[in-house]
mmCIF file of C-alpha atoms in Angstrom:
data_model
loop_
_atom_site.group_PDB
_atom_site.id
_atom_site.type_symbol
_atom_site.label_atom_id
_atom_site.label_comp_id
_atom_site.label_asym_id
_atom_site.label_seq_id
_atom_site.Cartn_x
_atom_site.Cartn_y
_atom_site.Cartn_z
ATOM 1 C CA MET Y 1 51.834 -18.241 -13.377
ATOM 2 C CA ASN Y 2 52.980 -14.610 -12.923
ATOM 3 C CA SER Y 3 52.138 -12.953 -10.009
ATOM 4 C CA SER Y 4 50.069 -10.255 -12.217
ATOM 5 C CA ILE Y 5 48.231 -12.931 -14.212
ATOM 6 C CA LYS Y 6 47.561 -14.745 -10.870
ATOM 7 C CA GLY Y 7 46.468 -11.206 -8.903
ATOM 8 C CA HIS Y 8 44.116 -10.665 -12.025
ATOM 9 C CA PHE Y 9 41.574 -13.846 -11.037
ATOM 10 C CA LEU Y 10 39.058 -13.559 -8.290
ATOM 11 C CA SER Y 11 39.127 -16.331 -5.416
ATOM 12 C CA VAL Y 12 36.583 -18.587 -5.054
ATOM 13 C CA LYS Y 13 34.655 -16.482 -2.430
ATOM 14 C CA ASP Y 14 34.592 -13.456 -4.431
ATOM 15 C CA ASN Y 15 33.322 -15.800 -7.385
ATOM 16 C CA THR Y 16 30.579 -16.943 -5.187
ATOM 17 C CA ARG Y 17 29.995 -13.746 -4.273
ATOM 18 C CA PHE Y 18 29.496 -12.391 -7.575
ATOM 19 C CA ALA Y 19 27.348 -15.413 -8.738
ATOM 20 C CA LEU Y 20 25.057 -14.857 -5.949
ATOM 21 C CA PHE Y 21 24.616 -11.428 -7.168
ATOM 22 C CA VAL Y 22 24.136 -12.128 -10.689
ATOM 23 C CA CYS Y 23 21.262 -15.054 -9.560
ATOM 24 C CA SER Y 24 19.364 -12.422 -7.224
ATOM 25 C CA ALA Y 25 19.078 -9.875 -10.220
ATOM 26 C CA PHE Y 26 18.016 -12.209 -12.597
ATOM 27 C CA LEU Y 27 15.654 -13.246 -9.443
ATOM 28 C CA LEU Y 28 14.093 -9.809 -9.011
ATOM 29 C CA LEU Y 29 14.164 -8.859 -12.747
ATOM 30 C CA GLY Y 30 12.086 -11.861 -13.324
ATOM 31 C CA LEU Y 31 9.470 -11.309 -10.195
ATOM 32 C CA GLY Y 32 9.095 -7.810 -11.526
ATOM 33 C CA MET Y 33 8.101 -8.595 -15.036
ATOM 34 C CA VAL Y 34 5.451 -11.593 -13.530
ATOM 35 C CA ASN Y 35 4.184 -8.498 -11.330
ATOM 36 C CA LYS Y 36 4.347 -5.922 -13.873
ATOM 37 C CA SER Y 37 0.357 -6.257 -14.848
ATOM 38 C CA LYS Y 38 -0.588 -5.492 -11.060
ATOM 39 C CA SER Y 39 -1.245 -2.274 -9.824
ATOM 40 C CA PHE Y 40 -0.561 -1.339 -6.181
ATOM 41 C CA PRO Y 41 -2.760 1.353 -5.457
ATOM 42 C CA PHE Y 42 -0.624 2.723 -2.459
ATOM 43 C CA LEU Y 43 2.252 3.299 -5.273
ATOM 44 C CA LEU Y 44 0.134 4.511 -8.074
ATOM 45 C CA ASP Y 45 -2.924 6.682 -8.589
ATOM 46 C CA ASP Y 46 -5.527 4.061 -10.135
ATOM 47 C CA LYS Y 47 -8.435 6.593 -10.960
ATOM 48 C CA SER Y 48 -10.511 4.000 -12.375
ATOM 49 C CA LYS Y 49 -10.586 2.189 -8.692
ATOM 50 C CA LEU Y 50 -11.862 5.463 -7.350
ATOM 51 C CA LEU Y 51 -14.725 5.496 -9.630
ATOM 52 C CA GLU Y 52 -15.987 2.219 -8.987
ATOM 53 C CA SER Y 53 -17.914 3.609 -6.011
ATOM 54 C CA PRO Y 54 -21.534 4.076 -6.423
ATOM 55 C CA ALA Y 55 -21.165 7.624 -4.701
ATOM 56 C CA SER Y 56 -18.145 8.416 -6.333
ATOM 57 C CA GLN Y 57 -19.897 7.621 -9.965
ATOM 58 C CA LYS Y 58 -22.485 9.875 -8.775
ATOM 59 C CA GLN Y 59 -20.223 12.648 -8.177
ATOM 60 C CA ALA Y 60 -18.487 12.169 -11.306
ATOM 61 C CA MET Y 61 -21.517 12.240 -13.275
ATOM 62 C CA GLN Y 62 -22.764 15.635 -11.545
ATOM 63 C CA ILE Y 63 -19.233 17.144 -12.342
ATOM 64 C CA SER Y 64 -19.793 16.292 -15.819
ATOM 65 C CA GLU Y 65 -23.230 17.632 -15.864
ATOM 66 C CA SER Y 66 -22.297 20.668 -14.532
ATOM 67 C CA ASN Y 67 -19.366 20.875 -17.340
ATOM 68 C CA LYS Y 68 -21.911 20.789 -19.766
ATOM 69 C CA ALA Y 69 -23.842 23.626 -19.018
#
């Protein structure tokens, strides 16, 4: 083989690193797809969870009544 063709191919060590990178990328993508339905309250502002407590429901009703008047 010519030296230019031989130099084009990656070494076994580089091929292993690339395969590990691709496998870890697919693993992270798969985990992200599985956890897509879960919401993290510290990352997202989930207002439906805020309205679950009775005190916040009472405040929300008072605000809506005051807006109607």
